[in-house]
Coordinates of C-alpha atoms in Angstrom, one line a residue:
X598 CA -35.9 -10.1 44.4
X599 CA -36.1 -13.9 43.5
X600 CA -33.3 -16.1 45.6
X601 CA -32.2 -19.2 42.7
X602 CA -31.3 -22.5 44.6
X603 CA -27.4 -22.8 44.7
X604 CA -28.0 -25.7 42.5
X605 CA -30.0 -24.0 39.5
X606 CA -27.6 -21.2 39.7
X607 CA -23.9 -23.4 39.1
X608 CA -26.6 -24.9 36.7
X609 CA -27.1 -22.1 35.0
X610 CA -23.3 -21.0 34.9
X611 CA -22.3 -24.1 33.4
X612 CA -24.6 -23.8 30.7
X613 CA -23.5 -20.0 30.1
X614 CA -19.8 -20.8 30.3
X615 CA -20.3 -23.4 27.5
X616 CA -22.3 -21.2 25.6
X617 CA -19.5 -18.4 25.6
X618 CA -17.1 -21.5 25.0
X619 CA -19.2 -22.4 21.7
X620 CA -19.6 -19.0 20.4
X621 CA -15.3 -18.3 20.6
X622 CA -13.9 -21.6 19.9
X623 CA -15.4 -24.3 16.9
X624 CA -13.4 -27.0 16.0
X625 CA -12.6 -27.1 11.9
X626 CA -15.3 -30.2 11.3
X627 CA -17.9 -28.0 12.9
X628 CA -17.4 -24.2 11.2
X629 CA -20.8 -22.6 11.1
X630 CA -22.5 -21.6 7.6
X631 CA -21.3 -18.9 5.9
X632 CA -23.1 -16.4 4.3
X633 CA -22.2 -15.7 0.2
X634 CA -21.2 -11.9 -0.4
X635 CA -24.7 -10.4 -2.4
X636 CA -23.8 -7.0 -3.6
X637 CA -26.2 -4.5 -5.6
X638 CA -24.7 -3.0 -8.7
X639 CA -25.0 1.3 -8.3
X640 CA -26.7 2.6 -11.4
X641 CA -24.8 3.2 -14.7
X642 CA -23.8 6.7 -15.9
X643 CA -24.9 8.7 -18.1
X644 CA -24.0 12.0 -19.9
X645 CA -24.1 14.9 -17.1
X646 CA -24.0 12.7 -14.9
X647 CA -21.7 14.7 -11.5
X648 CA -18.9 12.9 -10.2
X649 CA -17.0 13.3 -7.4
X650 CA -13.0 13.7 -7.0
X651 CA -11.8 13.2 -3.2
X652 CA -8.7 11.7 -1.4
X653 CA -9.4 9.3 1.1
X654 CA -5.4 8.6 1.8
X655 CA -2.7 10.3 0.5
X656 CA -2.9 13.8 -0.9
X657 CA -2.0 14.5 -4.5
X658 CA -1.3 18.0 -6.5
X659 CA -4.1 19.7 -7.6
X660 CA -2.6 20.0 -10.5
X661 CA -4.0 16.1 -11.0
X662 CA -7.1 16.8 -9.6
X663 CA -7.9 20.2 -12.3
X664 CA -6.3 17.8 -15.0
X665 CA -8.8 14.8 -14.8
X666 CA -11.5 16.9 -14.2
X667 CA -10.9 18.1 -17.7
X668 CA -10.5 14.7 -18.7
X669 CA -14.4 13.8 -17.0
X670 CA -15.4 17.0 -18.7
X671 CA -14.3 15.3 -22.4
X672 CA -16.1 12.3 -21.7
X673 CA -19.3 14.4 -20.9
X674 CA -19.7 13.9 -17.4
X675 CA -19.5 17.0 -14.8
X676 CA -16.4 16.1 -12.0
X677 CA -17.3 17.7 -8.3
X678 CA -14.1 18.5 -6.2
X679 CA -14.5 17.2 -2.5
X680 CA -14.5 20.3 -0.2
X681 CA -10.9 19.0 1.4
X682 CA -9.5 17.8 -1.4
X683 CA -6.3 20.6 -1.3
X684 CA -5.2 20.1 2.5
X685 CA -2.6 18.3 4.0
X686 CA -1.9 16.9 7.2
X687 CA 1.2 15.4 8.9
X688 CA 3.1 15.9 5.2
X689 CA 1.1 13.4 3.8
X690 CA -2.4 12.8 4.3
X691 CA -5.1 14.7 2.1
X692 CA -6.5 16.2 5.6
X693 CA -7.5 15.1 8.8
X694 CA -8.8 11.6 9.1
X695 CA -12.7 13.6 10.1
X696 CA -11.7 16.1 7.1
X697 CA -11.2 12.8 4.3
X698 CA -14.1 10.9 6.1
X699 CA -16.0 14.0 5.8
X700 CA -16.0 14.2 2.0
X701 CA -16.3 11.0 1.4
X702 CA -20.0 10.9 3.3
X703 CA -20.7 13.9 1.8
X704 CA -20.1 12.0 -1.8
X705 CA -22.4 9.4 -0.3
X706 CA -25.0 11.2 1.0
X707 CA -25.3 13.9 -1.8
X708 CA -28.1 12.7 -4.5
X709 CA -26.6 14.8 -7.3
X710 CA -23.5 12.6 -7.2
X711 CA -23.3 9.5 -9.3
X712 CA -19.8 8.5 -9.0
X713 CA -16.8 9.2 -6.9
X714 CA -13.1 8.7 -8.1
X715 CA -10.1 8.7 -5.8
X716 CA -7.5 10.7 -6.5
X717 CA -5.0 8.8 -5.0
X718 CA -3.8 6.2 -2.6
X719 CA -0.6 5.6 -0.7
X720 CA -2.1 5.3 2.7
X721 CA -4.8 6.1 5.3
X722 CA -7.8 4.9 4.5
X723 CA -7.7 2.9 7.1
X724 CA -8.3 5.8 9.5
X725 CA -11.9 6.3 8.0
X726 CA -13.2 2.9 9.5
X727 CA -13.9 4.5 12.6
X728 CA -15.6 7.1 11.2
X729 CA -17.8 5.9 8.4
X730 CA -20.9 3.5 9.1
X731 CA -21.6 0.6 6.5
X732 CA -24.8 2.7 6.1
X733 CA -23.3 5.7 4.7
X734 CA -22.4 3.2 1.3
X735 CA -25.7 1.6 1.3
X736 CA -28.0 4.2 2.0
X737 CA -27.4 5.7 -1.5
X738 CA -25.5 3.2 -3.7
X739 CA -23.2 4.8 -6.3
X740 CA -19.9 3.6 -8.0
X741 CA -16.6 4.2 -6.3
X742 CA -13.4 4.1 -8.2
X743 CA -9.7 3.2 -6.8
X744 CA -7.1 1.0 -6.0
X745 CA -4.0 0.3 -3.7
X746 CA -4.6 1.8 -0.4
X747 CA -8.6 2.6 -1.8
X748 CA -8.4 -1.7 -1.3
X749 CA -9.6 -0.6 2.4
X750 CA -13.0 1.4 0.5
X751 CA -13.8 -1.5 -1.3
X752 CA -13.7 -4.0 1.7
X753 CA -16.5 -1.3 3.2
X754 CA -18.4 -1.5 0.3
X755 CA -18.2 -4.8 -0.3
X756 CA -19.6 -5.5 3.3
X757 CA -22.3 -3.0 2.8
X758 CA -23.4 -4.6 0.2
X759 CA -22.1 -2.8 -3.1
X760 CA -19.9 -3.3 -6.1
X761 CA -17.2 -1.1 -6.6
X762 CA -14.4 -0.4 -9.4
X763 CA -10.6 -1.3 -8.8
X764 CA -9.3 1.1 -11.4
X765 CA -6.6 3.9 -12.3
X766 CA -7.4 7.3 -10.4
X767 CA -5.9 10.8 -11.5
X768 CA -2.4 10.3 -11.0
X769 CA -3.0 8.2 -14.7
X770 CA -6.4 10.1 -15.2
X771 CA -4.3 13.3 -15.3
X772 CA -2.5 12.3 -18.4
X773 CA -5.1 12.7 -20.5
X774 CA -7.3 9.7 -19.7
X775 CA -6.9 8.4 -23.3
X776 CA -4.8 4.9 -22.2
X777 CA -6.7 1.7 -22.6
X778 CA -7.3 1.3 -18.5
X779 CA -8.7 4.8 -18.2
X780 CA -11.1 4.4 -21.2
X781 CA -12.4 0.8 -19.8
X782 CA -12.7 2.4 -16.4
X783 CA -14.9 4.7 -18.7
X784 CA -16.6 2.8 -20.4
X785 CA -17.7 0.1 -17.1
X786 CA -19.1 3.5 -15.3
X787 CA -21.2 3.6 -18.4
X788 CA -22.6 0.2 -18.3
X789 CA -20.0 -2.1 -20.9
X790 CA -18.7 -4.9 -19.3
X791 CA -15.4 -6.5 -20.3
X792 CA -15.2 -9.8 -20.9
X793 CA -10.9 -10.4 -20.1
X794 CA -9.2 -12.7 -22.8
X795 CA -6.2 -13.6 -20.8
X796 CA -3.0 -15.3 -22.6
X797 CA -1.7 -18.4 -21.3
X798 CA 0.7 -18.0 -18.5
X799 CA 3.3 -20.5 -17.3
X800 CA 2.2 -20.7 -13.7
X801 CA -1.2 -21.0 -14.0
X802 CA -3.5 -23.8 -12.6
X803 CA -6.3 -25.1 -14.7
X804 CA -10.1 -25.1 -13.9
X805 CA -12.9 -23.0 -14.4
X806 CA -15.1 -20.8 -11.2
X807 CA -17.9 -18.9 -10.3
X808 CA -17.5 -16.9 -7.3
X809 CA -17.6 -13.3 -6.1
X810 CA -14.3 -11.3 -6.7
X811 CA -13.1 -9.4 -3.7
X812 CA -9.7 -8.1 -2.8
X813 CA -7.1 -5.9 -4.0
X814 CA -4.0 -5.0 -2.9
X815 CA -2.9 -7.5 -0.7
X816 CA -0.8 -5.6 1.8
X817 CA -4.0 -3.4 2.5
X818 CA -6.8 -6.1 2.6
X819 CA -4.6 -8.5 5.1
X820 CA -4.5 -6.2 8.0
X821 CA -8.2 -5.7 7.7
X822 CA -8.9 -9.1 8.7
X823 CA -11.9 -9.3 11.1
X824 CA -13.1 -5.9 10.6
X825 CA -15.4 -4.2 9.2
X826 CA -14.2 -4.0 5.8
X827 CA -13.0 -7.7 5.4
X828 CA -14.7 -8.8 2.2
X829 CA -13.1 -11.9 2.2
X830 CA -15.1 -13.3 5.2
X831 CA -18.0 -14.3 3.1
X832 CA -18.0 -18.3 1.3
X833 CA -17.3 -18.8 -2.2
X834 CA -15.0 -16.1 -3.4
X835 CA -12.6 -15.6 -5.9
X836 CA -9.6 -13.4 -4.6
X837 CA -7.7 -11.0 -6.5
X838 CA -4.2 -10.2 -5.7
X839 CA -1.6 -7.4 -6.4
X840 CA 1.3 -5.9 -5.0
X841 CA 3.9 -3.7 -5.6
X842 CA 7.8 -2.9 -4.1
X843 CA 7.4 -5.9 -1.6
X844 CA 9.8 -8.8 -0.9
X845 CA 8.8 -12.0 -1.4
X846 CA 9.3 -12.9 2.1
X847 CA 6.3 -10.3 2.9
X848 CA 4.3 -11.6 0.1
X849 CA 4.5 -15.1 1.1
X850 CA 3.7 -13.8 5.3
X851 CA 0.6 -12.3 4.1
X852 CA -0.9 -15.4 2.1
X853 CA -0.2 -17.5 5.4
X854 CA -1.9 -15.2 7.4
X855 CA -5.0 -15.4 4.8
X856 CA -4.2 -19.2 4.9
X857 CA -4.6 -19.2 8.7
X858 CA -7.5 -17.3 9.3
X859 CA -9.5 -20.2 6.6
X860 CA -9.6 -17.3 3.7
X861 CA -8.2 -19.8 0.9
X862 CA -10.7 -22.6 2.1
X863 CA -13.6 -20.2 1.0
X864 CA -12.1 -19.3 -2.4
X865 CA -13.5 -21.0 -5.4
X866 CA -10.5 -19.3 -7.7
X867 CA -7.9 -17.0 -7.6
X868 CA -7.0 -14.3 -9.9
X869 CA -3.1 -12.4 -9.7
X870 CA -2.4 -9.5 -11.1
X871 CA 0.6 -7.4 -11.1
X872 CA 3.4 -7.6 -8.6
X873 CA 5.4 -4.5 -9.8
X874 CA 8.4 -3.8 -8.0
X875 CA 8.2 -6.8 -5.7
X876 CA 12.6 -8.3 -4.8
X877 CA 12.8 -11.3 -5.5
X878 CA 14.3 -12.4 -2.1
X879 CA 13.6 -16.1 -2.4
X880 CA 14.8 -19.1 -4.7
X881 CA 11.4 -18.8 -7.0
X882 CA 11.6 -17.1 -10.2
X883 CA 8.3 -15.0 -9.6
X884 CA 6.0 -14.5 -7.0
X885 CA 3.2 -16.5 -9.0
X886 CA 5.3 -19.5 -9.0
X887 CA 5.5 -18.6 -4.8
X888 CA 2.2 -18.3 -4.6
X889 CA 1.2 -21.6 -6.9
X890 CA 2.5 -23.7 -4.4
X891 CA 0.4 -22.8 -1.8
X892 CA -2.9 -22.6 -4.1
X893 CA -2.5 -26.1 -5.9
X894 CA -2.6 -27.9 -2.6
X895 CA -7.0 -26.1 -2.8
X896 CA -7.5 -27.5 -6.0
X897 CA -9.3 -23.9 -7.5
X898 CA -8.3 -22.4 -10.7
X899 CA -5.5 -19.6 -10.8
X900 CA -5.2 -17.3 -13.1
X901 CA -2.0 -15.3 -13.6
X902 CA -1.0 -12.3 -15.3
X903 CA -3.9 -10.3 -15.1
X904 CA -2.5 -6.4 -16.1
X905 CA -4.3 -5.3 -12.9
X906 CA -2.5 -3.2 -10.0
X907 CA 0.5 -0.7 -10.1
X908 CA 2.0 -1.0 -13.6
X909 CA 1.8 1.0 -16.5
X910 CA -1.8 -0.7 -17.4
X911 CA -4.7 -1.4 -14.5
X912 CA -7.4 -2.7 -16.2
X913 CA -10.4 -2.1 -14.0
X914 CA -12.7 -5.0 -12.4
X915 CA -16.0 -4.9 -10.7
X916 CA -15.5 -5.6 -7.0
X917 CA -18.5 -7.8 -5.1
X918 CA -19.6 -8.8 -8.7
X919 CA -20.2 -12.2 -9.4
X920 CA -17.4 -13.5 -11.8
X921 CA -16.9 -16.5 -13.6
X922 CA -13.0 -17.3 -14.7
X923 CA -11.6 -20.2 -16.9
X924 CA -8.4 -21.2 -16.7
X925 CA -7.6 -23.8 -19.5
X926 CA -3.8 -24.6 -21.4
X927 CA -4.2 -21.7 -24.4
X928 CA -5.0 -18.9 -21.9
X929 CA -8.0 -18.0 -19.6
X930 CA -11.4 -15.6 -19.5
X931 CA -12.6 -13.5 -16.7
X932 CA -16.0 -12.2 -17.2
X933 CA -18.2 -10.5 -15.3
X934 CA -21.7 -12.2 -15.0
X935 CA -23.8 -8.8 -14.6
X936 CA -26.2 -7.0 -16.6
X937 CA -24.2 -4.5 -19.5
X938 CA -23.2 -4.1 -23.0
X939 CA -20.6 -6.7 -22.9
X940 CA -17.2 -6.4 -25.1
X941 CA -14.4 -8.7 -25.2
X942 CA -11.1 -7.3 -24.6
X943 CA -7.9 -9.4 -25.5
X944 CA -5.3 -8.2 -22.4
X945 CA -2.6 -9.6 -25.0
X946 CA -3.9 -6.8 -27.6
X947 CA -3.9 -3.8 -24.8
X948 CA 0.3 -4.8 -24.1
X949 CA 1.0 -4.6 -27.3
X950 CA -0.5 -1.5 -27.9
X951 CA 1.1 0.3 -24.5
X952 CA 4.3 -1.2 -25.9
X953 CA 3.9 -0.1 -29.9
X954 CA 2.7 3.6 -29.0
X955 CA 5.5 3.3 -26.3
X956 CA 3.9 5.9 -23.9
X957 CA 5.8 8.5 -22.6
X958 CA 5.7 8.6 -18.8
X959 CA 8.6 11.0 -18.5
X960 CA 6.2 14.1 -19.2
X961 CA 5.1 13.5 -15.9
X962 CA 7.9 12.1 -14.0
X963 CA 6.8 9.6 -10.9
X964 CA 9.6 9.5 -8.1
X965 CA 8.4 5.3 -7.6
X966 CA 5.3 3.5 -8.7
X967 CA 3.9 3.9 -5.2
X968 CA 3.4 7.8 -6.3
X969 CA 1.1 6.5 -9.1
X970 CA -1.1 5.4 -6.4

């Protein structure tokens, strides 16, 4: 064994303590390069395609789960309930954290399967991030569909490298699938892209970006900060945003926390969706005109009023794709800028039809809109 002159050793210490100093503290004028999200689109669908029905949070009657497998069935594709689908645990999980993490790999890692769709959210994926490796996404890339607490799936993807679909599950699937969201969400699994005609809305901020769209519900992708499924770490997003039966104080705590951690330096554009629900417990008259005040000090487009998130119309969007939106006075376009049929789709048109046909939700009464998860 080798005895180092005192001298080389306190030498040697110095230089390690400042390397350790370097690697956890770096001033704002000397951030290191960060890396733009690159995510592989899973192949489209086709007819006989199987896809999978799990629960990854909250369970959900199986009732649902029978119902929009009928409704796959009618759009020809053959729907594969997850083994642990029908449990329950602690009166509100679907199963065990190992039982839910357990289906979902087996979804992954099973070749026949082309899709997967949640049944539901409400909470708990966030128990699968100890259990799932970014491998088990990337190892076999296939669509995922979801939203609210499915947010926390999408980050995982994301960071493993794959787009995903924010879009209705069977609590809306379950009603016959036949509603403008559900038929999109269709249609996108099959390879037509949307290209979002968005009216004009009060509180927007002008400008046009390309960027890669991550995010989701914003109470779920906050806490993830820093771990594995943070898809907002990456340079040169563009950061969607809903929310639903949140106060306004909360809403406005968890964009400082995103401002605080640098997330809104790395956007190139921001796009809000719904805020269903949300008390107004502050003097502003929505939570886009909240929000506006912190985005317009950035100088990135914002586009609000996107029918996206817990109302009665969630138009799906392609998660880790590269988007391009374009905010100007008469309204605003969000397209998608991957291969696919593409179809333009007025969001103005889609209202007024859910409001002419006046859709009756009572046939299936929800006890809130965080059920419809």
């Amino acid at each position: 064994m080798k005895v180092f002159p005192a001298c080389l050793m306190i030498a040697s210490a110095i230089v390690l303590f400042a390397s350790c100093a370097k690697d956890s503290y770096i001033s704002k004028d000397n951030k290191p390069e960060m890396r733009k999200l690159n995510c592989q689109r899973p192949p489209y669908l086709k007819a006989g395609d199987k896809v999978a029905l799990i629960s990854p949070s909250y369970s959900t009657p199986m009732e649902n789960v029978e119902k929009t497998s009928e409704v796959l069935r009618g759009w020809g594709l053959v729907p594969v309930v997850g083994g642990n689908v029908g449990k329950l645990n602690a009166g509100k999980y679907a199963g065990t954290k190992k039982e839910r993490a357990s289906d979902l790999r087996w979804a992954f890692a099973n070749p026949e399967i082309k899709a997967i769709i949640c049944n539901r959210g409400g909470y708990g994926a966030i128990h699968l991030l100890d259990e799932m490796k970014l491998q088990d996404f990337s190892a076999n890339p296939k669509w995922l569909v979801g939203f609210s607490d499915i947010t926390t799936l999408h980050g995982l993807l994301q960071n493993a490298g794959v787009m995903s679909i924010h879009g209705t599950m069977s609590s809306f699937l379950a009603k016959g699938g036949q509603d403008a969201s559900s038929l999109l969400m269709r249609d996108m699994l099959m390879g037509q892209m949307p290209r979002y005609e968005v009216a004009a809305h009060p509180q927007n901020i002008i400008g046009k970006a390309q960027g890669v769209l991550v995010g989701g519900n914003i109470c779920t992708f906050v806490p993830l900060l820093g771990t594995k499924a943070d898809a907002t770490a990456y340079k040169d997003i563009i950061l969607f945003i809903e929310e639903v039966g949140e106060s306004m104080h909360n809403l406005d705590r968890q964009l400082n926390i995103l401002k605080l951690n640098g997330v809104l330096d790395r956007c190139r554009g921001v796009v809000l969706g719904e805020f269903a629900d949300c008390k107004q417990d502050l003097d502003f008259e929505s939570v886009e005109q909240l929000y506006r005040q912190y985005f317009k000090e950035y100088n990135i487009p914002v586009l609000c009023g996107f029918p996206g998130g817990h109302d009665t119309v969630n138009l799906p969007l392609v998660m880790g794709a590269p988007v391009t939106i374009d905010v100007r006075n008469d309204g605003a376009t969000l397209s998608f800028d991957i291969d696919g049929r593409q179809n333009t789709v007025r969001t103005a048109d889609v209202m007024k039809q859910v409001n002419e046909n006046a859709l009756d939700f009572e046939e299936q009464p929800l006890k809130s809109l965080k059920d419809a998860e």
